[in-house]
Short mmCIF file of N, CA and C in Angstrom, two decimals:
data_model
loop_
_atom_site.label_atom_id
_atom_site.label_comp_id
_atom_site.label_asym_id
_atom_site.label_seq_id
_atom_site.Cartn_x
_atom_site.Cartn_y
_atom_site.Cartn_z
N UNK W 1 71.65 138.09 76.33
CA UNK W 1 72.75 138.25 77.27
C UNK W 1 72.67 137.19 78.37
N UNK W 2 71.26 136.77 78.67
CA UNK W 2 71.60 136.32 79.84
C UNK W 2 71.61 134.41 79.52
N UNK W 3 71.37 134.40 77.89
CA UNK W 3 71.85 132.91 77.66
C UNK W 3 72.82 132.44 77.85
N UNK W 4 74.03 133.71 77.13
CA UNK W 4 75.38 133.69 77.21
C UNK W 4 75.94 133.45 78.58
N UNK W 5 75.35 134.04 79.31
CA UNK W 5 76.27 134.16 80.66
C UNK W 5 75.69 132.47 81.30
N UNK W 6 74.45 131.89 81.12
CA UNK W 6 74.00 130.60 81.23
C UNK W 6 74.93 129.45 80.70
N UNK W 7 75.21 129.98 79.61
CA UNK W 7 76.09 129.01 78.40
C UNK W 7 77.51 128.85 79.28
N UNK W 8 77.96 130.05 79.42
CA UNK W 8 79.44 130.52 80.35
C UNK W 8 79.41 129.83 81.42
N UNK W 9 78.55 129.65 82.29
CA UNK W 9 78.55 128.95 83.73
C UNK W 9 78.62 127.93 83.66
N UNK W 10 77.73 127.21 82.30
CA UNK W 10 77.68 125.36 82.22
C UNK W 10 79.13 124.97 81.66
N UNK W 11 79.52 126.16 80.97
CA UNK W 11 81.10 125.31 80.23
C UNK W 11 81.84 125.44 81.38
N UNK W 12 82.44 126.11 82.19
CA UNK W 12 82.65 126.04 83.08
C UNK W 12 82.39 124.90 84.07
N UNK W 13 81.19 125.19 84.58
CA UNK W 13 80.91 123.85 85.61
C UNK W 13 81.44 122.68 85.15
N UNK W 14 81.47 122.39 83.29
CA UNK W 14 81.61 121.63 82.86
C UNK W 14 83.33 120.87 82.59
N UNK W 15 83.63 121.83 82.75
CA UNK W 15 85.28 121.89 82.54
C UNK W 15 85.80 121.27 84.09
N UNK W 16 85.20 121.69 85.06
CA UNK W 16 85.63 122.28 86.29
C UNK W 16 85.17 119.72 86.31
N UNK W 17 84.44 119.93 86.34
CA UNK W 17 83.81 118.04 86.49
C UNK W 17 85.14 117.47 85.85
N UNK W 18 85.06 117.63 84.43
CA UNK W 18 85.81 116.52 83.77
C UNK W 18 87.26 116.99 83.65
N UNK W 19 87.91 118.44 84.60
CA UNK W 19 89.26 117.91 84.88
C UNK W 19 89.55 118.15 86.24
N UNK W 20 88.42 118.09 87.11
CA UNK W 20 88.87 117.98 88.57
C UNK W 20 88.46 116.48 89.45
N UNK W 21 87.64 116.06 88.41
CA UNK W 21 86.06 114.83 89.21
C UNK W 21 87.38 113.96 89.05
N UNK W 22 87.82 113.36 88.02
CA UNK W 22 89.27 112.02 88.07
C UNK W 22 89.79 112.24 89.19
N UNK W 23 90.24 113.61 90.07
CA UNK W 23 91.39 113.55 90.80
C UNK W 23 90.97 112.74 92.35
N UNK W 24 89.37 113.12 92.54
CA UNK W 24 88.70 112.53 93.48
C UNK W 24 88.93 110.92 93.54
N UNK W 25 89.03 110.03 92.16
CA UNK W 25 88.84 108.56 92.54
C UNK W 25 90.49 107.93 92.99
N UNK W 26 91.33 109.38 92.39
CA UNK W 26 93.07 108.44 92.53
C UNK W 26 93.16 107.99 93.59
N UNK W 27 94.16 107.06 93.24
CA UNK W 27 94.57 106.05 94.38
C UNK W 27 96.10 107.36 94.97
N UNK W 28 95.74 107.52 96.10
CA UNK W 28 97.21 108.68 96.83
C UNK W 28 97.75 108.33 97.99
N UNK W 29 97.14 106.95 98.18
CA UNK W 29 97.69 106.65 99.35
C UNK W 29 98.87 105.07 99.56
N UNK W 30 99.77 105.33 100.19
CA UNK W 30 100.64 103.98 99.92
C UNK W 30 100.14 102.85 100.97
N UNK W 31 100.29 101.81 100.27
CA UNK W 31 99.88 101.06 101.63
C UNK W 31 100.49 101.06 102.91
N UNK W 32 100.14 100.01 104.34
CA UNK W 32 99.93 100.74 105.60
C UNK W 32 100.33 98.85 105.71
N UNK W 33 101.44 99.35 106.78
CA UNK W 33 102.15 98.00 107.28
C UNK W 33 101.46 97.99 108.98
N UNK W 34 100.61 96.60 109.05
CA UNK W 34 99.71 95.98 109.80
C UNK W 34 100.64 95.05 110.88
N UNK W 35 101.85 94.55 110.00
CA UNK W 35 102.55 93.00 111.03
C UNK W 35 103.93 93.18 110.57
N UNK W 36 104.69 92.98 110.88
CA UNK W 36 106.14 92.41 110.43
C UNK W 36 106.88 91.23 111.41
N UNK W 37 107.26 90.39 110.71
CA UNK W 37 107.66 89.42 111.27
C UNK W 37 109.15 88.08 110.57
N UNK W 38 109.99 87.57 110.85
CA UNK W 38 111.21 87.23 110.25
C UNK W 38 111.37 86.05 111.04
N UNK W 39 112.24 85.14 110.19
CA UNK W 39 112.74 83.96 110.95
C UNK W 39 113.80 83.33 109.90
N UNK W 40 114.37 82.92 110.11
CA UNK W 40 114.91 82.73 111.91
C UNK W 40 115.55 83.83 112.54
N UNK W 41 115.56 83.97 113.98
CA UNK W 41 116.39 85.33 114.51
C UNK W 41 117.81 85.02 114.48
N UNK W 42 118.55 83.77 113.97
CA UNK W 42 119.52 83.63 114.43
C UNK W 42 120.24 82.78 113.16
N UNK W 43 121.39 82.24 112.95
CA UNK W 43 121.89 81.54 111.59
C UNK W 43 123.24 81.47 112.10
N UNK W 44 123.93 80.23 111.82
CA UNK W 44 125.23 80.07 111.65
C UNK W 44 125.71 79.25 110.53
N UNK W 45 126.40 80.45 110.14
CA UNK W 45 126.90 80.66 108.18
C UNK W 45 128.25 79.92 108.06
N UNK W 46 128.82 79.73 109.52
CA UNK W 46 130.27 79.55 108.76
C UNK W 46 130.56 78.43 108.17
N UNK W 47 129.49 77.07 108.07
CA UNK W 47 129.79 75.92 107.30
C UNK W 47 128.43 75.69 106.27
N UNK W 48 127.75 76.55 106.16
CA UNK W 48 126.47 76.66 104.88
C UNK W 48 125.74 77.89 105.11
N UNK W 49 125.52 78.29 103.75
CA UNK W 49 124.21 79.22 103.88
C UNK W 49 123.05 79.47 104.94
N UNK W 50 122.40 80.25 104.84
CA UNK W 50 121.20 79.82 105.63
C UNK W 50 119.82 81.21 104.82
N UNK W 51 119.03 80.55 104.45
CA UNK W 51 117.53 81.39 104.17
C UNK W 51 117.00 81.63 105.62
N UNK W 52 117.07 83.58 104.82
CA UNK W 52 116.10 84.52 105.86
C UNK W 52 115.01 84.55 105.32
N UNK W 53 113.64 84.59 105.88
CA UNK W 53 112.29 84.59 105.53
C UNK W 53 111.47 85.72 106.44
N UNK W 54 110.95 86.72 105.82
CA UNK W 54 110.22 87.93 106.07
C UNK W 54 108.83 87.70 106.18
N UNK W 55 107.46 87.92 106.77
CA UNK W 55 106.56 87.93 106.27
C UNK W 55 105.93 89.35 107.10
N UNK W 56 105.26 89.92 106.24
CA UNK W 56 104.36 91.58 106.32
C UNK W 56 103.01 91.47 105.94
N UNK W 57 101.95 91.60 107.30
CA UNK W 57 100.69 91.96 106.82
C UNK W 57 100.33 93.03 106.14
N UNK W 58 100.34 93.71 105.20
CA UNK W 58 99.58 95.58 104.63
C UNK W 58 98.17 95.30 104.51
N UNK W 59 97.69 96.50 103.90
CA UNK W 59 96.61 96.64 103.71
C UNK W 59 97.05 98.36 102.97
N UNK W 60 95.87 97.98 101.82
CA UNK W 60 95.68 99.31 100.52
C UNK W 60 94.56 99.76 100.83
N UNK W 61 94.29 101.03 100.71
CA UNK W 61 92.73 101.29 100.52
C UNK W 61 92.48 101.16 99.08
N UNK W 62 93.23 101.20 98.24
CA UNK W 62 92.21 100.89 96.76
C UNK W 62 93.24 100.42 95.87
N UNK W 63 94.54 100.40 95.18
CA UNK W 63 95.02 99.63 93.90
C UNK W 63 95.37 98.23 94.71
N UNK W 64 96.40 98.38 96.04
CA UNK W 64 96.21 96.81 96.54
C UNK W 64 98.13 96.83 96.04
N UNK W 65 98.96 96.21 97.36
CA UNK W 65 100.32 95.82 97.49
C UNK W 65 100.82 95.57 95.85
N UNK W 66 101.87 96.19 95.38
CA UNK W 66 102.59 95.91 94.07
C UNK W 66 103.78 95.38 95.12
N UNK W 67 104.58 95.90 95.75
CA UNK W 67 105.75 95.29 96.31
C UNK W 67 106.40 95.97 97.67
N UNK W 68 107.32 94.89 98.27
CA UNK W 68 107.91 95.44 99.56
C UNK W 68 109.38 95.08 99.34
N UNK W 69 110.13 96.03 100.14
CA UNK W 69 111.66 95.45 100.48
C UNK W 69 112.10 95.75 101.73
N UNK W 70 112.53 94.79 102.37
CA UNK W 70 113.92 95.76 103.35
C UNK W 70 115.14 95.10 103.09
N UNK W 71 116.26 95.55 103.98
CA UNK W 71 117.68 95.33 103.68
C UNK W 71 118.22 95.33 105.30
N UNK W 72 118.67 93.95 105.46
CA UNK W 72 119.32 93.85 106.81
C UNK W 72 120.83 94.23 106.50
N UNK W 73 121.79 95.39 107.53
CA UNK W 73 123.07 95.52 107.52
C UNK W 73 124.03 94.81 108.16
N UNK W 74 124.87 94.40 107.85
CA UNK W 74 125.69 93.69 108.67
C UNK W 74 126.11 94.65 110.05
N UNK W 75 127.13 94.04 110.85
CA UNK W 75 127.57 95.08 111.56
C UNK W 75 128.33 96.30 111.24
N UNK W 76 129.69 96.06 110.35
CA UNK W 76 130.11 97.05 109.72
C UNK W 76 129.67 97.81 108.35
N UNK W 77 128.41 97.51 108.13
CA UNK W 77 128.37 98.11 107.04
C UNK W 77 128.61 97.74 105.70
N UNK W 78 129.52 96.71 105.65
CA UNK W 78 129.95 96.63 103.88
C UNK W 78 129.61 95.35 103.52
N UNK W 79 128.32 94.67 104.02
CA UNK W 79 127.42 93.43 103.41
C UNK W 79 125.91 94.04 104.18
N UNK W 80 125.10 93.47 103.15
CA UNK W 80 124.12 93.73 103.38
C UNK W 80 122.87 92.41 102.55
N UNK W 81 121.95 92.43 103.08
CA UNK W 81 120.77 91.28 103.03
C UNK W 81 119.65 91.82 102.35
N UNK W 82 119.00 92.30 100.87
CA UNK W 82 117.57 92.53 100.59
C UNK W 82 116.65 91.78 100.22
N UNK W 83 115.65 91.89 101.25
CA UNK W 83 115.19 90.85 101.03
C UNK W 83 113.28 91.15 100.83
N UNK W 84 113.00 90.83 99.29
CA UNK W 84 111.77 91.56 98.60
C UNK W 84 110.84 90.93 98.39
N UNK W 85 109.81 91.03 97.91
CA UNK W 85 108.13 90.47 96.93
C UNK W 85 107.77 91.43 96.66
N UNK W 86 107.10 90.77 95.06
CA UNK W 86 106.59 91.46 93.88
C UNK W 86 104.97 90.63 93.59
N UNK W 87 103.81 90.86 94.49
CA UNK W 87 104.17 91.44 96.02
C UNK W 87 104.36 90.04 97.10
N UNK W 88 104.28 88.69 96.72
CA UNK W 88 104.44 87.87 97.47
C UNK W 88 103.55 87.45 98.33
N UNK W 89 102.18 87.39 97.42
CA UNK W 89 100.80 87.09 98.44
C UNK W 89 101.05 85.68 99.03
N UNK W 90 100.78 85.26 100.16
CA UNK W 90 100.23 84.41 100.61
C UNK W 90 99.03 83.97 101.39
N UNK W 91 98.36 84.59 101.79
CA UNK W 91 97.14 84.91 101.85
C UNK W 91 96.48 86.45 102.19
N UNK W 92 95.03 86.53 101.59
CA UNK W 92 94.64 87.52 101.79
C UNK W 92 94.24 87.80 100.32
N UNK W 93 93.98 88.66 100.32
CA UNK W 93 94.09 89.73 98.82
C UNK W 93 95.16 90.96 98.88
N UNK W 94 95.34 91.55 97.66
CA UNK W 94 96.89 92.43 97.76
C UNK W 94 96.21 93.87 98.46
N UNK W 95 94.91 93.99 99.07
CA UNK W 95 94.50 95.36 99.18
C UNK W 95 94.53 95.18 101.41
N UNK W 96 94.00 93.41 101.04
CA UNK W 96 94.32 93.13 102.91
C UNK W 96 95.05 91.86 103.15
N UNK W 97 96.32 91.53 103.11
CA UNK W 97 96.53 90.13 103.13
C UNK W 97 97.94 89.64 103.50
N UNK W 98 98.70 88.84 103.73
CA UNK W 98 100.00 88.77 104.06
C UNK W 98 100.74 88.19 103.05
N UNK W 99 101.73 88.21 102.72
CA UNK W 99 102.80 88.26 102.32
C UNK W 99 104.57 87.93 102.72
N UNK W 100 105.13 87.35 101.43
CA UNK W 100 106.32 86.84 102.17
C UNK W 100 107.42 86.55 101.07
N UNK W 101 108.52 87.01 101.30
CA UNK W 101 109.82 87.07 100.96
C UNK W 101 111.20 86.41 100.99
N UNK W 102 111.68 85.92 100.88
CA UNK W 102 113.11 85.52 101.24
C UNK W 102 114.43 85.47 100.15
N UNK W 103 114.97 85.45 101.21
CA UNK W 103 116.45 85.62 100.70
C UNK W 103 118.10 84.81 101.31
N UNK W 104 118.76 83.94 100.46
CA UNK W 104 119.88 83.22 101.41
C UNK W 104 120.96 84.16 101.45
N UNK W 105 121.58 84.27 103.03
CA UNK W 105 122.33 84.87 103.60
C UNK W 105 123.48 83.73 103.28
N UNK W 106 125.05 84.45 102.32
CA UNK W 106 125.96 83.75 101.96
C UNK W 106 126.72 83.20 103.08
N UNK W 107 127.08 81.84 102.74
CA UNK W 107 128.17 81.29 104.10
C UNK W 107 129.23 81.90 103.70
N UNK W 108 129.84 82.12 104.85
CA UNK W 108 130.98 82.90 105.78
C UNK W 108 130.63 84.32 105.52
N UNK W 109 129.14 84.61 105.89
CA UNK W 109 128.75 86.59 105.90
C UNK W 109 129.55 86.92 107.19
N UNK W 110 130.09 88.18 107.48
CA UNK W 110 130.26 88.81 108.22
C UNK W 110 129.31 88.53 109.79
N UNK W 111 130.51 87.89 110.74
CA UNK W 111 129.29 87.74 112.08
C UNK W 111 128.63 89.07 113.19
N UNK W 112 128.05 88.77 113.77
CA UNK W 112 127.52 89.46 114.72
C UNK W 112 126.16 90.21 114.41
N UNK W 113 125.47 91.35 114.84
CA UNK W 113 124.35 91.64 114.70
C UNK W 113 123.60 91.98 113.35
N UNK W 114 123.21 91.61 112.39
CA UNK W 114 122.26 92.07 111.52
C UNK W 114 121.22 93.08 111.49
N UNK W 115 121.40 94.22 111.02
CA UNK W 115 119.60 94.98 111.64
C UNK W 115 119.35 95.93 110.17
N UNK W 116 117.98 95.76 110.39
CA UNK W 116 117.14 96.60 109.11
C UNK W 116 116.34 97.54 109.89
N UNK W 117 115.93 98.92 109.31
CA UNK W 117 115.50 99.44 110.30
C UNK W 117 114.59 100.56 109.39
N UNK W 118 114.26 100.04 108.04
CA UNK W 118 113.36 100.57 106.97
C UNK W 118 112.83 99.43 106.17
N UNK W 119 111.26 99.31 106.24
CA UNK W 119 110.51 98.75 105.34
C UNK W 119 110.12 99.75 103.88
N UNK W 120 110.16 99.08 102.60
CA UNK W 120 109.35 100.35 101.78
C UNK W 120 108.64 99.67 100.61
N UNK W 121 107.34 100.21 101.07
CA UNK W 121 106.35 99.51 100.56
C UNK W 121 106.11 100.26 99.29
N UNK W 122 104.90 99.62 98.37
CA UNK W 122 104.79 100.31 97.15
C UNK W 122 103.77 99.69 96.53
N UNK W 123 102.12 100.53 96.32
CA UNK W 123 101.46 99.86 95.68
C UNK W 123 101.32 99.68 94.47
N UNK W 124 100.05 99.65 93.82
CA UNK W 124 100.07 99.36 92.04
C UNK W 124 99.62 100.77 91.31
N UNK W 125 99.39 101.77 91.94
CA UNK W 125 99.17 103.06 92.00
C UNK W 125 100.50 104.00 91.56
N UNK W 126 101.53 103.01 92.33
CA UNK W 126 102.87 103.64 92.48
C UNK W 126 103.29 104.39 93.88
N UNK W 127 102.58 104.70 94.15
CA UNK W 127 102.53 105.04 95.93
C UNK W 127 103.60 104.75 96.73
N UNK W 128 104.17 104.87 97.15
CA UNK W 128 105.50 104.28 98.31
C UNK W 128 105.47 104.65 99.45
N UNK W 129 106.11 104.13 100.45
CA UNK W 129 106.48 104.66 101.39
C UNK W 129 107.24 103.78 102.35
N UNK W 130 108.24 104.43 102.86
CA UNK W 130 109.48 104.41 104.05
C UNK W 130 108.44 103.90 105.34
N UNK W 131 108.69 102.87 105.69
CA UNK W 131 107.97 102.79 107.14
C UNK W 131 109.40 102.73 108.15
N UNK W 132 109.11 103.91 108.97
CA UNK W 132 110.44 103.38 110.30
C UNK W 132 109.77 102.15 110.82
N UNK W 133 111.14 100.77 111.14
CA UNK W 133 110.55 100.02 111.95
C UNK W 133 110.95 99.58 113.27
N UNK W 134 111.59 100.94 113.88
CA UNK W 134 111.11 101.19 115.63
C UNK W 134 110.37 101.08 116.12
N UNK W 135 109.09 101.13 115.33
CA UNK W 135 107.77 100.73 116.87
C UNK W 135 107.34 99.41 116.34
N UNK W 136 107.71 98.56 115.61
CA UNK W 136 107.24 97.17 115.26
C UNK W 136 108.55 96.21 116.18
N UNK W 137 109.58 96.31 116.52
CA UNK W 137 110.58 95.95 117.90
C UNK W 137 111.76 95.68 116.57
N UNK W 138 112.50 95.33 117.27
CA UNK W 138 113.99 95.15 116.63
C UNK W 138 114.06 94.53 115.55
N UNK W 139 114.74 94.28 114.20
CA UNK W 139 114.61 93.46 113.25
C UNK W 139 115.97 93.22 113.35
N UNK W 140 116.19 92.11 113.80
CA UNK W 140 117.63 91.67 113.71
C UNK W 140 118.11 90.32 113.17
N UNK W 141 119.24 89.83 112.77
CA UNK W 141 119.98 88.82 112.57
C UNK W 141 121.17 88.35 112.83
N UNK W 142 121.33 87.69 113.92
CA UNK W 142 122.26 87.44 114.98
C UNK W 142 123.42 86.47 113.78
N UNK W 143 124.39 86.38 113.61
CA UNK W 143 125.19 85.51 112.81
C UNK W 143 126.78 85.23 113.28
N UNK W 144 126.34 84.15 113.38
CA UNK W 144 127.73 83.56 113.80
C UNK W 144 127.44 81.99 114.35
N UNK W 145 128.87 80.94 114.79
CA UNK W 145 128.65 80.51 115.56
C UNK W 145 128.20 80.38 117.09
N UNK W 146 128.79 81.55 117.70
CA UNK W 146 128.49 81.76 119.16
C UNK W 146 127.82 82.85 119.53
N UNK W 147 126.39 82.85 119.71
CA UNK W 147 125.62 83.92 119.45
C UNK W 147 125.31 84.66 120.82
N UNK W 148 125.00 85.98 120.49
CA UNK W 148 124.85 86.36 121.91
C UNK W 148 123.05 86.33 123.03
N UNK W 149 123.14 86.07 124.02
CA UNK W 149 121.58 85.88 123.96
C UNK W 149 121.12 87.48 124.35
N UNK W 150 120.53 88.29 123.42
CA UNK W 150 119.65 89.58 123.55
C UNK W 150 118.19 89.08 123.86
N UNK W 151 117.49 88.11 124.19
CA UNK W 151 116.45 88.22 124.70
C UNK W 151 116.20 88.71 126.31
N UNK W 152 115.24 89.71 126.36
CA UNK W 152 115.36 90.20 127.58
C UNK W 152 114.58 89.72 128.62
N UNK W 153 115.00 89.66 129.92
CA UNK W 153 114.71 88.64 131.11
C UNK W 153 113.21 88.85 131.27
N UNK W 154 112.85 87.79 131.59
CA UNK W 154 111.53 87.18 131.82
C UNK W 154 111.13 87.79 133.48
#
C-alpha cells in the first residue's frame, strides 16, 4: 500500500513539472518603450513630398523587439501617416537597442497639426502592447507652408 501511494505522489509531482515547469520560462512580457523621438517636426508638402523618420529605444526581457508602429492623424481625421519596423535595428540588440522607421508624407497632405498619440509594440514572443504617448511629450507634425510656432517660451 504504501508503494502505491509513493508511486501516486511521484506521477503526480511528475505531471505537475512537465506541464507546469514550461510555463515558468515563457516569454509574457511585451517590450518596454525607453525613448521616442521623430524628425522633422515640421514639412512643407505643397510643392514635394517630404520623409517622416521615427526612432524608439525598447528593451525585451527575453524574445527581443519583432516590431513597432504608430500612425500620425491629420487634423480632420481622413489622412493619416503609419509609420513602422520589422523591427528596424539600428543599433543595439532587439532585446536593448534602437531602432528606426520611416515613411513619405504625400505632397499636397492635408495642412495643419499632425499627432499620434499610440505607439504599439510587439515582440517575437508575440506580446504587444499600446503604449500611451502622453508622458513621452507631444508627437506632432506641423504641415503646411506657414507653420505655426508651438514651441513654448524660453
Amino acid at each position: 500500500l504504501m508503494k502505491k501511494s509513493s508511486l501516486l505522489c511521484l506521477s503526480i509531482f511528475a505531471s505537475f513539472i512537465l506541464f507546469v515547469y514550461p510555463v515558468w520560462g515563457q516569454d509574457i512580457t511585451p517590450p518596454e518603450l525607453i525613448s521616442i523621438d521623430m524628425s522633422p517636426a515640421s514639412v512643407d508638402v505643397s510643392s514635394a513630398p517630404a520623409d517622416i523618420t521615427v526612432t524608439v529605444q525598447l528593451t525585451d526581457n527575453s524574445s527581443g523587439a519583432a516590431s513597432w508602429s504608430i500612425t500620425f492623424l491629420s487634423p480632420s481625421g481622413s489622412q493619416n501617416l503609419p509609420i513602422s519596423a520589422s523591427p528596424g535595428l539600428v543599433t543595439g540588440t532587439i532585446t536593448s537597442g534602437t531602432f528606426k522607421g520611416a515613411n513619405t508624407l504625400p505632397q499636397g497632405s492635408e495642412e495643419g497639426v499632425w499627432t499620434a498619440n499610440i505607439l504599439t509594440v510587439t515582440d517575437e514572443a508575440g506580446n504587444s502592447a499600446d503604449i500611451n504617448l502622453s508622458s513621452y511629450g507631444i508627437f506632432i507634425i506641423q504641415v503646411g507652408s506657414t507653420l505655426e510656432d508651438l514651441a513654448p517660451p524660453e
